[in-house]
Coordinates of C-alpha atoms in Angstrom, one line a residue:
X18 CA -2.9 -124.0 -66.9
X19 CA -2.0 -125.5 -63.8
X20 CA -3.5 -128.3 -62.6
X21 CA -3.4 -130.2 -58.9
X22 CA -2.8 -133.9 -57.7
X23 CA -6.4 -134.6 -58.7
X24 CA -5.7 -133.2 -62.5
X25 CA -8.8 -130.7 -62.4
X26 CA -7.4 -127.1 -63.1
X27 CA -7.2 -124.4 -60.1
X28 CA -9.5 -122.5 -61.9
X29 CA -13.0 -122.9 -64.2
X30 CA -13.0 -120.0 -66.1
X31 CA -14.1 -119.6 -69.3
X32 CA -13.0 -116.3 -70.3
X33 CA -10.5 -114.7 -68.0
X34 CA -7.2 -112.9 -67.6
X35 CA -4.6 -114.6 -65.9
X36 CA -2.1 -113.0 -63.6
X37 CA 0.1 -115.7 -61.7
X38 CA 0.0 -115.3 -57.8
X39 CA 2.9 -115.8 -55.0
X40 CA 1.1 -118.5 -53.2
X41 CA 2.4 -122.4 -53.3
X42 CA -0.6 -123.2 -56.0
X43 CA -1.3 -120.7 -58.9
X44 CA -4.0 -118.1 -58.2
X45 CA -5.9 -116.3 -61.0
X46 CA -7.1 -112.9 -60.7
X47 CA -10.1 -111.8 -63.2
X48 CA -8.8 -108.0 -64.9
X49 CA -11.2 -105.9 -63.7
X50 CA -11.6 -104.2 -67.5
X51 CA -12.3 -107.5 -68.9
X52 CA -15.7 -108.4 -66.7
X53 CA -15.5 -112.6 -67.4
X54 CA -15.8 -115.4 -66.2
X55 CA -13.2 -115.8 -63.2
X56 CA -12.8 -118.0 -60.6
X57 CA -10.7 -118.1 -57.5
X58 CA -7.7 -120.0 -56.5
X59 CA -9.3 -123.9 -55.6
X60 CA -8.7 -127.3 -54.9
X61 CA -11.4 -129.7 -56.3
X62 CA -10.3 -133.6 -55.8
X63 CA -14.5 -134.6 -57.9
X64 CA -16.7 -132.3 -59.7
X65 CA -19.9 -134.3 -60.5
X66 CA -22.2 -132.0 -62.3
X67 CA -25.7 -133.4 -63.6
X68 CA -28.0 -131.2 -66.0
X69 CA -31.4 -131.7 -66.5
X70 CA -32.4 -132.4 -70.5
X71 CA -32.8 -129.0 -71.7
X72 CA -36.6 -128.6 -72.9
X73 CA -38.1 -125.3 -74.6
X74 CA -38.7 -122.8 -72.0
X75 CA -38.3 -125.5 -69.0
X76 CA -35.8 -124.6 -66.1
X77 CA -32.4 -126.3 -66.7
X78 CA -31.3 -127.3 -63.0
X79 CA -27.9 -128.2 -62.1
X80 CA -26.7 -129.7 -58.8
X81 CA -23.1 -130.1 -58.1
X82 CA -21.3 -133.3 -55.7
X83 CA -17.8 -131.2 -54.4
X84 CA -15.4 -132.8 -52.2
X85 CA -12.8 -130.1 -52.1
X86 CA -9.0 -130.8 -50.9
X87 CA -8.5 -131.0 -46.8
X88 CA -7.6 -127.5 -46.4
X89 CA -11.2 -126.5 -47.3
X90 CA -14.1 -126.4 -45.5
X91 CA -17.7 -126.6 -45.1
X92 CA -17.9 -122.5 -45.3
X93 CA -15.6 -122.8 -48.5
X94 CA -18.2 -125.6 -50.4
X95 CA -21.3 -123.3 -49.5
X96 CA -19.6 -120.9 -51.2
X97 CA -20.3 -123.2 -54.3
X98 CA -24.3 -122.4 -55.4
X99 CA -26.3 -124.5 -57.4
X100 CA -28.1 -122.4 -60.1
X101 CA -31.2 -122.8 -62.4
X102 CA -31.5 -122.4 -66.1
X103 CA -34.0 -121.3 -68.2
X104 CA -33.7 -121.0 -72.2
X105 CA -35.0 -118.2 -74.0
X106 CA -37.3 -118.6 -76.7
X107 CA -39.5 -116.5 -78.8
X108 CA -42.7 -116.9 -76.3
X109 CA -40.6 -116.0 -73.4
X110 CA -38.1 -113.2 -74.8
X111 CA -40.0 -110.4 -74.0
X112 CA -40.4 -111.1 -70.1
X113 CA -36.8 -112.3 -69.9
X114 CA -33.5 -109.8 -69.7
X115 CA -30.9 -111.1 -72.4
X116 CA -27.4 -110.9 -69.7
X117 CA -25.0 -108.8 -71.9
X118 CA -27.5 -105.8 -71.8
X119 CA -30.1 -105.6 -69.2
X120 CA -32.1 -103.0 -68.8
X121 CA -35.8 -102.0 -70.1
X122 CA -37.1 -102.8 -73.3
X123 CA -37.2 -99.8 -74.9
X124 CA -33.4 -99.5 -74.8
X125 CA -31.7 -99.8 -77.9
X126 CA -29.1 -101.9 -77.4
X127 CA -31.8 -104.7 -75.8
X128 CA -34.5 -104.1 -78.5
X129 CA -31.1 -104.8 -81.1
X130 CA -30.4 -107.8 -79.6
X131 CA -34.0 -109.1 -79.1
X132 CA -34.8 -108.4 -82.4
X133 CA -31.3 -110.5 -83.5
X134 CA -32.1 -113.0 -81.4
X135 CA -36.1 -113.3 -82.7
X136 CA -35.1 -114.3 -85.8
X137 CA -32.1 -116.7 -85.1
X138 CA -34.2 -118.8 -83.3
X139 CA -35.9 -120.6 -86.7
X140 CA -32.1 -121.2 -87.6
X141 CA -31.7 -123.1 -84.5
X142 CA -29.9 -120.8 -82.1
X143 CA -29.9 -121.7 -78.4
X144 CA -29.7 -118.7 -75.5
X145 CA -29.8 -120.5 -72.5
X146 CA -29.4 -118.3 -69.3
X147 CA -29.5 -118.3 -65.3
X148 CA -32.7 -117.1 -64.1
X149 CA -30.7 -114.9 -61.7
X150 CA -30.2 -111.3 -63.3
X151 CA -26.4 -110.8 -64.5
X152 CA -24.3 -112.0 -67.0
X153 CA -24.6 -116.4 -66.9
X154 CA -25.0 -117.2 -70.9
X155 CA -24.2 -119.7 -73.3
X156 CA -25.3 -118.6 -77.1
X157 CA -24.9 -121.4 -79.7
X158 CA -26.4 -122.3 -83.2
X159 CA -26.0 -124.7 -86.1
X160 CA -22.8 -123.9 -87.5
X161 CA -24.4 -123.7 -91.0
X162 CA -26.1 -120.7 -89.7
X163 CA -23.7 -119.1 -87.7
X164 CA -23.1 -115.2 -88.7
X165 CA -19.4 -116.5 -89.6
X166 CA -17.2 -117.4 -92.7
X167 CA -16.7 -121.0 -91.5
X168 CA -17.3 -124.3 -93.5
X169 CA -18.5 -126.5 -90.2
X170 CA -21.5 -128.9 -91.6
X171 CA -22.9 -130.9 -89.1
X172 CA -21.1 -129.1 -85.8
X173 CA -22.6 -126.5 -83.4
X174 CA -20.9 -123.4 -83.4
X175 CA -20.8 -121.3 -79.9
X176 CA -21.3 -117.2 -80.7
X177 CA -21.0 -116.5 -76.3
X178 CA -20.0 -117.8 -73.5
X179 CA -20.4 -115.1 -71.0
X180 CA -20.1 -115.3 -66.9
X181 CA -19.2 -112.3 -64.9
X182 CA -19.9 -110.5 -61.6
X183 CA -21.1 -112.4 -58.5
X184 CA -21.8 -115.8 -61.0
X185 CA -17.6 -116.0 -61.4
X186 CA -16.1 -118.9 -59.7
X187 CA -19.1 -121.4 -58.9
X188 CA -18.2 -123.1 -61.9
X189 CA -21.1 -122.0 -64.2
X190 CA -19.4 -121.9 -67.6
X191 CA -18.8 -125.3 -67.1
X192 CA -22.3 -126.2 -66.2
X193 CA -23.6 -123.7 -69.5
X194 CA -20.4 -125.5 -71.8
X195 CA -22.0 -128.9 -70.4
X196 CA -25.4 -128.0 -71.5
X197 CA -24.3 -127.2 -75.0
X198 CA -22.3 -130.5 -75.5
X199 CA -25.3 -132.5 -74.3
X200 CA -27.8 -131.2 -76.6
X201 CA -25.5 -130.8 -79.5
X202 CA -25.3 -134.7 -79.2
X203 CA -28.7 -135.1 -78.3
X204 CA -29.7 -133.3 -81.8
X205 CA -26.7 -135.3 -83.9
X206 CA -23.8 -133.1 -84.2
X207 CA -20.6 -133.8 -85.1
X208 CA -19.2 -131.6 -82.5
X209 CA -18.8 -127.9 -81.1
X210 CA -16.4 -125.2 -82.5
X211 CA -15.7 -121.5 -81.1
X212 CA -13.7 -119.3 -81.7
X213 CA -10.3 -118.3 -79.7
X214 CA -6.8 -116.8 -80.3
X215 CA -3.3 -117.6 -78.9
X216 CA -3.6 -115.2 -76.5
X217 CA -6.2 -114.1 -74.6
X218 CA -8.2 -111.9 -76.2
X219 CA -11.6 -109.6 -75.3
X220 CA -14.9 -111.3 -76.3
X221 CA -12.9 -114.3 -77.6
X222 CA -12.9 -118.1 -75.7
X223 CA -9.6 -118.3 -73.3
X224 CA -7.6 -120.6 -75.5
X225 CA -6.5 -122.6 -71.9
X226 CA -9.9 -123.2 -70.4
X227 CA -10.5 -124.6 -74.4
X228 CA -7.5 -126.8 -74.2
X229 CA -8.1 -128.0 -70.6
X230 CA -11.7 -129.3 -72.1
X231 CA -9.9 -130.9 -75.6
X232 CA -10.6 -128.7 -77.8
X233 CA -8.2 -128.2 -80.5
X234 CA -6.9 -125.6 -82.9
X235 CA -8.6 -126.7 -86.6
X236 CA -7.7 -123.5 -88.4
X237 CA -5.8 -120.3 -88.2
X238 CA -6.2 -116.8 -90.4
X239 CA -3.6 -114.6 -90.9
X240 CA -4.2 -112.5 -88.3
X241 CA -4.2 -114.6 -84.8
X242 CA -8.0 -115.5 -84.9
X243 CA -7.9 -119.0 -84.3
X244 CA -11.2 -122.0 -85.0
X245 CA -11.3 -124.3 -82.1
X246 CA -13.6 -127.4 -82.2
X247 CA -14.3 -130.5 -79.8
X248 CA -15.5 -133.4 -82.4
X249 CA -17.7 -135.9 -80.6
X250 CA -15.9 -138.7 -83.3
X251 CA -12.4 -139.6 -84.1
X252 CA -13.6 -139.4 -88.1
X253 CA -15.5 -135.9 -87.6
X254 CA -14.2 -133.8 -90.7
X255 CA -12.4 -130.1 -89.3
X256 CA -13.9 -127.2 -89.7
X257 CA -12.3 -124.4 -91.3
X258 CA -12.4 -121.1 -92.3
X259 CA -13.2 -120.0 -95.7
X260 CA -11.1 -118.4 -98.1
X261 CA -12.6 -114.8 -97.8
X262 CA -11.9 -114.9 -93.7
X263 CA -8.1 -116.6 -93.6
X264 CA -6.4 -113.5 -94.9
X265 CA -8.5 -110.5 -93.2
X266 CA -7.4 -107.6 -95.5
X267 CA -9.8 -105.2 -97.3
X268 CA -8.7 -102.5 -100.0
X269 CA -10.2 -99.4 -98.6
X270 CA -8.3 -96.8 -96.7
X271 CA -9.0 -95.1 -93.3
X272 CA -11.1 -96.8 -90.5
X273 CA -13.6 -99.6 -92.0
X274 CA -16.1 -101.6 -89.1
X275 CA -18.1 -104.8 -89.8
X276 CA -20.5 -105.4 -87.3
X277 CA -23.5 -107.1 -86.6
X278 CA -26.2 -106.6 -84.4
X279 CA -25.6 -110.3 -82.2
X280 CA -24.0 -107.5 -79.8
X281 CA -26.0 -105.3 -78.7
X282 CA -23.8 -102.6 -77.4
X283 CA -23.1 -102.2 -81.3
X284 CA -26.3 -100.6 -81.5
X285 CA -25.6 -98.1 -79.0
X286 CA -21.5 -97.3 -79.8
X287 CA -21.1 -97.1 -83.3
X288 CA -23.0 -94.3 -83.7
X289 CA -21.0 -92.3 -81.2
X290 CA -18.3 -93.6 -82.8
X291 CA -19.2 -92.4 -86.7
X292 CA -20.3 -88.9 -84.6
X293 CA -16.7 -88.9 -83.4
X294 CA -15.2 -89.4 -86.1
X295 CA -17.1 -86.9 -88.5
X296 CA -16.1 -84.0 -86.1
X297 CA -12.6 -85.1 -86.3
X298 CA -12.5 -85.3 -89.7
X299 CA -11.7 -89.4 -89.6
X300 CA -12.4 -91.4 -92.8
X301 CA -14.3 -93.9 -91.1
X302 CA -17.3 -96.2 -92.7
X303 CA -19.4 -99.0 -91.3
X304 CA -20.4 -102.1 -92.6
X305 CA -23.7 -103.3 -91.1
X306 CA -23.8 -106.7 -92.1
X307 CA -27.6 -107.6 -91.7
X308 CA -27.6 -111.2 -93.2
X309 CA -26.8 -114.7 -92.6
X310 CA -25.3 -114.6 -95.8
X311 CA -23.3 -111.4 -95.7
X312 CA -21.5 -112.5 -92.6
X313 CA -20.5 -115.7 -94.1
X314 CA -19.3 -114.1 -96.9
X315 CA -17.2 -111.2 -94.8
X316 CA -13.8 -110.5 -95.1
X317 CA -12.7 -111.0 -91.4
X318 CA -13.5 -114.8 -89.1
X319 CA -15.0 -112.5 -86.6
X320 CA -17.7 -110.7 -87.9
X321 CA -19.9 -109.4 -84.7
X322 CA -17.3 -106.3 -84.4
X323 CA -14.0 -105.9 -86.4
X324 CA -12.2 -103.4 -87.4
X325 CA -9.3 -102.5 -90.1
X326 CA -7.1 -99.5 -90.8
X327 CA -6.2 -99.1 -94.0
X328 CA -6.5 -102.5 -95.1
X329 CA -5.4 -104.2 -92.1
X330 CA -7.4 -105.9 -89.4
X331 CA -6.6 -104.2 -85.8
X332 CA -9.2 -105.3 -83.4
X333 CA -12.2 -106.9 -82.6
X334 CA -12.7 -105.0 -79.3
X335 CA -16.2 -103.5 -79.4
X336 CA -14.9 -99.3 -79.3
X337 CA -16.8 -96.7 -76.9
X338 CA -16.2 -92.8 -77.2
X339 CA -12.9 -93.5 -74.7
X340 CA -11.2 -96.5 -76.6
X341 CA -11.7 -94.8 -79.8
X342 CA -10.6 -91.5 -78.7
X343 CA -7.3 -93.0 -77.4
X344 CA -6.8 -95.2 -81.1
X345 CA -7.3 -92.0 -82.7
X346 CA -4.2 -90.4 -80.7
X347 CA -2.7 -93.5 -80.5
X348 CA -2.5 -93.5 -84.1
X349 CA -1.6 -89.7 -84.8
X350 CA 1.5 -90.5 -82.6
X351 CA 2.1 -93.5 -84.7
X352 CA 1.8 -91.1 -87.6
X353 CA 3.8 -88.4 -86.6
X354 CA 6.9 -90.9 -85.5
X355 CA 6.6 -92.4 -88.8
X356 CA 7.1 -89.0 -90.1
X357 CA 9.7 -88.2 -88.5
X358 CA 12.0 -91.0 -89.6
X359 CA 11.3 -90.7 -93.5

């Protein structure tokens, strides 16, 4: 990531694709199939960001002091909003949307995700949110409860970061990352881990943003799926992954999902998906994995959506009708070339 004379980075985002631009400073340019967190192309010589102490149900605010570089002007640091937070809790869920699925409470995929999110909060969990309606999350819980295969004692362990939409580029993942880090002190951990990859990859952490705020790489499996964590102590033990997740491989043949419900759109695709593939006559089977202790205990670090071919993990990218449809030609062609040159 570049970074200007002030050594802040020309961007904030948290999850984004990067395209290079033409200009004499690096611009960044959020894919528009990947809706994260992106900001645009900016200066910032001071970023002083102040958070309220989080408190059940209380309205997080945040105020920000910019200066921004000469070139930029008063209209460019209105652009910058301050926002308000409010954490979800188990008195408030039911008036509150949830960000990654918003619509009424009768649909699926937000009674799913309610009904996740209800009983993770007794394990710790954290949803804090803006109060403006969109995607502005952070997601975080005590590592020893986290839906993952990890060995992390003591650290806080970040399911979702997720800023999209209008939020991108007022610097609101920092503010939400801020938030975590603060109370993850403020209730004695030994520091925050996530989960990236090399390269960018959908519904994982941009491994530059992760770097930028010094978080390092504490364990790799076999197939890219990286463990990042920020320790808050020099002497703070690594986390890791355990054994079952550092080789993802699985005996059974055709297409084998395991999912959870922390995403809700799970509860709305993989049905089309097991539809689609029954008339197509595609060994397909999913995994539901319904327990704290069946995720921990999963054959793949990434447990909220992943999917293997024939033994071998290929994606973690949640599948609609469209993306599965093309994976299924994709894979005849694949087939049929394979074919070819036997």
């Amino acid at each position: 990531m570049e970074r200007n004379s002030a050594g802040t980075p020309d961007t904030d985002c948290f999850f984004p694709t990067w395209e290079a631009g033409t200009s004499d400073r690096d611009s960044y340019i959020c894919d528009s199939d990947n809706d994260f967190n992106c900001g645009g192309a900016y200066d910032l010589q001071s970023v002083v960001v102040c958070v309220d102490v989080i408190v059940s149900g209380v309205v997080v605010s945040v105020y920000y002091a910019l200066l921004y570089a000469g070139e930029w002007g008063a209209e460019d640091i209105s652009r910058r909003k301050s926002m308000e937070y409010i954490r979800v809790t188990k008195e408030n869920i039911e008036n509150e949307h949830i960000c990654c699925a918003i619509s009424s409470n009768k649909d699926i995929q937000v009674i799913s995700k309610k009904n996740w999110l209800k009983e993770r909060f007794d394990d710790g969990l954290v949803f804090l949110k803006s109060i403006e309606r969109g995607k502005c999350f952070i997601e975080y819980i005590p590592a020893e409860n986290a839906w993952n295969p990890i060995n992390a004692d003591g650290y806080m362990y970040i399911d979702c970061l997720w800023v999209a939409g209008s939020f991108k580029g007022n610097g609101y993942s920092n503010d939400l990352l801020n938030a975590c880090i603060e109370d993850s002190k403020a209730k004695g951990k030994k520091g925050i881990c996530i989960l990236s990859a090399a390269k960018k990859k959908p519904f994982l952490a941009d491994p530059k943003f992760l770097k930028y705020k010094d978080f390092t790489i504490c364990d790799e499996a076999d197939n890219g799926i990286q463990l990042w964590y920020l320790p808050f102590s020099l002497d703070a033990a690594k986390p890791e992954f355990k054994e079952c997740a550092k080789h993802p491989h699985i005996e059974q043949t055709g297409y084998v999902l395991y999912y959870t419900n922390q995403c809700p759109f799970n509860a709305k695709y993989v049905p089309v998906i097991e539809d689609i593939a029954k008339e197509k006559s595609v060994q397909f089977k999913a995994i539901h994995l319904q327990s704290k202790e069946e995720a921990q205990n999963a054959p793949t670090p990434i447990t909220t959506y992943a999917l293997f071919l024939d033994g071998d993990y290929i994606t973690n990218e949640q599948m609609n009708d469209k993306r599965f449809l093309k994976l299924l030609e994709k894979q005849s062609f694949n087939n049929t070339e394979r074919w070819i040159w036997v």
